Coordinates of C-alpha atoms in Angstrom, one line a residue:
X37 CA 87.1 91.1 132.8
X38 CA 85.5 94.0 133.7
X39 CA 84.4 96.5 131.7
X40 CA 84.1 100.4 133.3
X41 CA 82.3 103.0 131.6
X42 CA 82.0 106.6 132.1
X43 CA 79.5 108.3 130.6
X44 CA 79.8 112.0 130.0
X45 CA 78.1 114.7 128.4
X46 CA 80.6 114.7 125.3
X47 CA 82.7 111.6 125.5
X48 CA 82.4 107.8 127.3
X49 CA 85.6 106.7 128.5
X50 CA 85.5 103.1 128.2
X51 CA 88.1 100.8 129.9
X52 CA 88.1 96.7 130.3
X53 CA 90.3 95.4 133.6
X54 CA 91.9 91.6 133.9
X55 CA 91.7 92.4 137.5
X56 CA 93.9 95.3 138.6
X57 CA 95.5 95.8 135.4
X58 CA 93.5 98.3 132.5
X59 CA 94.4 96.2 129.6
X60 CA 92.5 98.2 127.0
X61 CA 90.8 101.7 126.5
X62 CA 88.7 103.9 124.6
X63 CA 87.0 107.1 124.3
X64 CA 83.8 107.1 122.0
X65 CA 81.7 110.1 121.1
X66 CA 78.7 110.4 123.5
X67 CA 75.3 110.0 121.6
X68 CA 72.2 110.4 123.5
X69 CA 69.8 108.0 121.1
X70 CA 72.4 105.6 120.8
X71 CA 70.0 102.6 121.0
X72 CA 70.8 99.3 123.5
X73 CA 71.6 97.4 120.3
X74 CA 73.9 100.2 118.6
X75 CA 75.3 100.4 122.0
X76 CA 75.6 96.2 122.1
X77 CA 77.4 96.6 118.9
X78 CA 80.1 99.5 119.4
X79 CA 81.0 97.2 122.3
X80 CA 81.3 94.0 121.0
X81 CA 83.1 95.9 117.9
X82 CA 85.4 97.3 120.2
X83 CA 86.2 94.0 122.4
X84 CA 86.5 92.8 119.0
X85 CA 89.1 94.3 118.1
X86 CA 91.0 94.0 120.8
X87 CA 91.0 90.3 120.8
X88 CA 88.6 90.0 123.9
X89 CA 85.8 87.8 123.7
X90 CA 82.3 89.0 124.9
X91 CA 82.2 86.0 127.0
X92 CA 84.9 87.1 128.9
X93 CA 83.4 90.2 130.2
X94 CA 82.3 88.8 133.6
X95 CA 81.3 92.1 135.0
X96 CA 80.3 95.5 134.0
X97 CA 80.2 99.3 135.9
X98 CA 78.9 102.4 134.6
X99 CA 79.3 106.2 136.0
X100 CA 76.7 108.0 134.0
X101 CA 75.9 111.6 134.0
X102 CA 73.6 111.3 131.1
X103 CA 69.8 109.8 132.8
X104 CA 68.4 109.5 129.5
X105 CA 71.2 107.1 128.2
X106 CA 70.7 104.4 131.4
X107 CA 67.6 102.0 130.2
X108 CA 70.0 101.9 126.6
X109 CA 73.2 101.6 128.2
X110 CA 71.4 98.6 131.3
X111 CA 70.0 97.0 128.1
X112 CA 72.9 97.0 126.6
X113 CA 74.7 94.9 129.3
X114 CA 72.4 92.6 129.8
X115 CA 71.7 91.2 126.6
X116 CA 74.9 91.5 124.5
X117 CA 77.0 90.5 127.6
X118 CA 74.5 88.7 130.1
X119 CA 75.7 90.3 132.8
X120 CA 73.5 92.9 135.5
X121 CA 75.5 96.6 135.4
X122 CA 76.3 98.0 138.8
X123 CA 75.2 101.8 138.0
X124 CA 77.8 104.3 140.5
X125 CA 75.5 106.1 143.2
X126 CA 75.5 107.6 146.3
X127 CA 74.1 104.5 148.1
X128 CA 76.8 102.2 147.3
X129 CA 79.3 101.5 149.5
X130 CA 81.6 103.4 148.1
X131 CA 84.1 103.5 151.3
X132 CA 84.3 107.5 151.4
X133 CA 81.3 109.5 153.4
X134 CA 79.8 112.4 151.1
X135 CA 79.2 115.2 153.5
X136 CA 77.1 117.5 150.7
X137 CA 74.0 118.8 151.3
X138 CA 71.9 116.1 149.1
X139 CA 73.7 112.7 147.8
X140 CA 71.8 112.6 145.8
X141 CA 73.0 116.1 143.4
X142 CA 76.8 114.9 143.3
X143 CA 77.5 113.9 139.8
X144 CA 78.9 109.7 140.2
X145 CA 81.6 110.6 138.5
X146 CA 83.1 112.9 141.4
X147 CA 82.5 109.7 143.3
X148 CA 84.1 108.1 141.4
X149 CA 86.8 110.9 141.0
X150 CA 86.9 110.5 144.9
X151 CA 87.5 107.1 145.8
X152 CA 90.0 106.6 143.1
X153 CA 92.3 109.6 144.9
X154 CA 91.9 108.6 148.4
X155 CA 93.1 104.8 147.3
X156 CA 96.3 106.3 144.8
X157 CA 97.3 109.5 146.3
X158 CA 95.5 110.0 150.2
X159 CA 93.4 112.8 151.9
X160 CA 93.1 115.5 151.7
X161 CA 93.3 116.0 147.7
X162 CA 91.8 118.3 145.4
X163 CA 90.5 116.3 142.3
X164 CA 90.7 118.7 139.2
X165 CA 88.2 116.5 135.9
X166 CA 88.3 118.2 132.6
X167 CA 85.7 117.0 130.2
X168 CA 82.2 119.3 129.4
X169 CA 82.2 120.8 132.7
X170 CA 85.8 122.1 134.5
X171 CA 85.3 120.3 138.3
X172 CA 87.1 120.6 141.5
X173 CA 86.4 117.7 144.3
X174 CA 87.4 118.5 147.6
X175 CA 88.5 115.6 150.2
X176 CA 89.3 115.9 153.0
X177 CA 91.7 115.3 155.8
X178 CA 89.5 112.6 156.8
X179 CA 89.0 110.9 153.8
X180 CA 85.1 112.6 153.4
X181 CA 83.8 114.3 150.0
X182 CA 82.8 117.8 150.6
X183 CA 82.0 119.3 147.5
X184 CA 83.7 121.5 145.4
X185 CA 83.7 124.0 142.5
X186 CA 81.9 123.5 138.7
X187 CA 83.0 125.7 136.1
X188 CA 82.7 125.7 131.9
X189 CA 84.5 123.0 130.3
X190 CA 87.4 124.5 128.3
X191 CA 86.2 122.9 125.6
X192 CA 82.2 124.6 126.1
X193 CA 83.9 128.4 126.9
X194 CA 86.3 128.1 122.9
X195 CA 83.2 127.0 121.4
X196 CA 81.0 130.1 122.6
X197 CA 83.7 132.5 121.8
X198 CA 83.3 130.7 117.7
X199 CA 79.8 130.8 117.8
X200 CA 79.4 134.2 119.5
X201 CA 81.7 136.3 118.0
X202 CA 81.4 136.6 114.5
X203 CA 85.0 137.6 113.7
X204 CA 86.6 134.5 116.0
X205 CA 87.7 131.8 114.7
X206 CA 87.8 127.9 116.0
X207 CA 90.7 126.7 117.5
X208 CA 93.1 124.1 118.5
X209 CA 93.4 124.2 122.6
X210 CA 97.4 124.3 122.6
X211 CA 99.1 126.7 124.6
X212 CA 100.5 129.7 122.6
X213 CA 104.4 130.5 122.7
X214 CA 102.9 133.8 124.3
X215 CA 100.7 135.1 126.5
X216 CA 100.5 138.8 124.4
X217 CA 99.0 136.8 121.7
X218 CA 100.6 137.9 118.3
X219 CA 97.6 137.1 116.1
X220 CA 93.7 136.1 117.0
X221 CA 94.4 132.5 117.2
X222 CA 96.9 133.1 119.6
X223 CA 95.5 135.6 121.4
X224 CA 92.3 133.4 122.0
X225 CA 95.1 130.3 123.3
X226 CA 96.3 132.1 125.5
X227 CA 93.2 134.0 126.9
X228 CA 91.6 130.0 127.2
X229 CA 94.3 127.9 128.5
X230 CA 96.7 130.6 130.4
X231 CA 93.0 131.6 131.7
X232 CA 92.0 128.3 132.8
X233 CA 95.1 127.4 134.1
X234 CA 95.4 130.8 136.4
X235 CA 91.8 130.0 137.5
X236 CA 92.3 126.4 138.8
X237 CA 95.7 127.9 140.6
X238 CA 93.1 130.6 142.2
X239 CA 90.2 128.3 142.8
X240 CA 93.1 125.5 144.8
X241 CA 94.7 128.0 146.8
X242 CA 91.3 129.5 147.6
X243 CA 90.3 125.6 149.0
X244 CA 93.4 125.3 150.9
X245 CA 92.8 128.1 152.7
X246 CA 88.9 126.8 153.5
X247 CA 89.8 123.8 154.7
X248 CA 93.4 125.3 156.7
X249 CA 96.2 123.0 154.9
X250 CA 97.9 121.9 151.3
X251 CA 96.6 119.1 149.5
X252 CA 97.1 116.7 146.8
X253 CA 95.9 118.0 144.1
X254 CA 94.9 115.6 140.8
X255 CA 94.3 116.7 137.2
X256 CA 92.3 113.5 134.9
X257 CA 90.2 114.3 131.7
X258 CA 91.2 114.9 128.1
X259 CA 92.8 118.1 128.7
X260 CA 94.3 117.4 131.5
X261 CA 98.1 117.9 130.9
X262 CA 97.6 120.7 128.5
X263 CA 96.1 122.6 131.4
X264 CA 98.6 121.1 134.3
X265 CA 101.2 121.9 132.1
X266 CA 100.5 125.6 132.9
X267 CA 99.8 125.5 136.5
X268 CA 101.6 125.7 139.6
X269 CA 99.7 123.6 141.7
X270 CA 98.3 121.3 139.8
X271 CA 101.1 117.6 141.1
X272 CA 99.9 114.5 139.2
X273 CA 97.8 113.7 136.1
X274 CA 96.1 110.5 135.9
X275 CA 94.1 110.4 132.6
X276 CA 92.1 106.7 133.5
X277 CA 91.6 108.5 137.2
X278 CA 87.7 107.4 136.8
X279 CA 88.1 104.1 135.1
X280 CA 90.1 103.6 138.3
X281 CA 87.8 104.0 141.2
X282 CA 84.6 102.2 139.1
X283 CA 87.1 99.3 139.0
X284 CA 87.9 100.4 142.6
X285 CA 84.0 100.3 143.6
X286 CA 83.3 97.4 141.8
X287 CA 85.4 95.4 143.7
X288 CA 84.2 96.7 147.3
X289 CA 80.4 96.4 146.0
X290 CA 80.6 92.7 144.8
X291 CA 83.3 91.5 147.4
X292 CA 80.5 92.9 149.7
X293 CA 77.5 90.8 148.2
X294 CA 79.9 87.5 148.1

């Protein structure tokens, strides 16, 4: 079995694969102060809860955008699962040419999403990932990773309004019944959710114009389904796209070293 970890700034998405099949998955809070032992106890507890023995895990692959956590995650894999983890970077054989000016600047999760999108949906494609930041990553018709756009995430925007505007409350991020809100909560929900949906559509249209062609547009991340329902351009919602990319990269790396 393969343990795949997508470590983001807010959450860690954990998946267990048996061959090509995702058999278990969890979302846990990202804690930069968590030690290797604490990570190990958390992972083994999750596995035990799913009736999976730690000894059944024969590989670990990690996409990590929080560099201070690298040593603790590596220690967890070595000490509790007795395997050497693979950390995703541009130096791995991803099978996707990277056309970023400096490939070292690209977040591992963005590369993983590109690998998965090409594998599942083909090229050209745009992956919209609704995480701590909202990212749009662009794959050319030739299957190259070109780059993309980064904007503040929906959760960050909603929290910023709550923290900096004295009379605005913390809200649930759901679509209100009208774009013209009749309460402060509805007005905030409309501005944030419909505003982000419109921003995504506008960015996708600009990308299509720049590419000179239409693309498949795939959304992933915690709020993907809610926002995608309000857009015109998102065609697929794939909540486990990043985990699937990690599995594909694991297979490429391990087959190449066999």
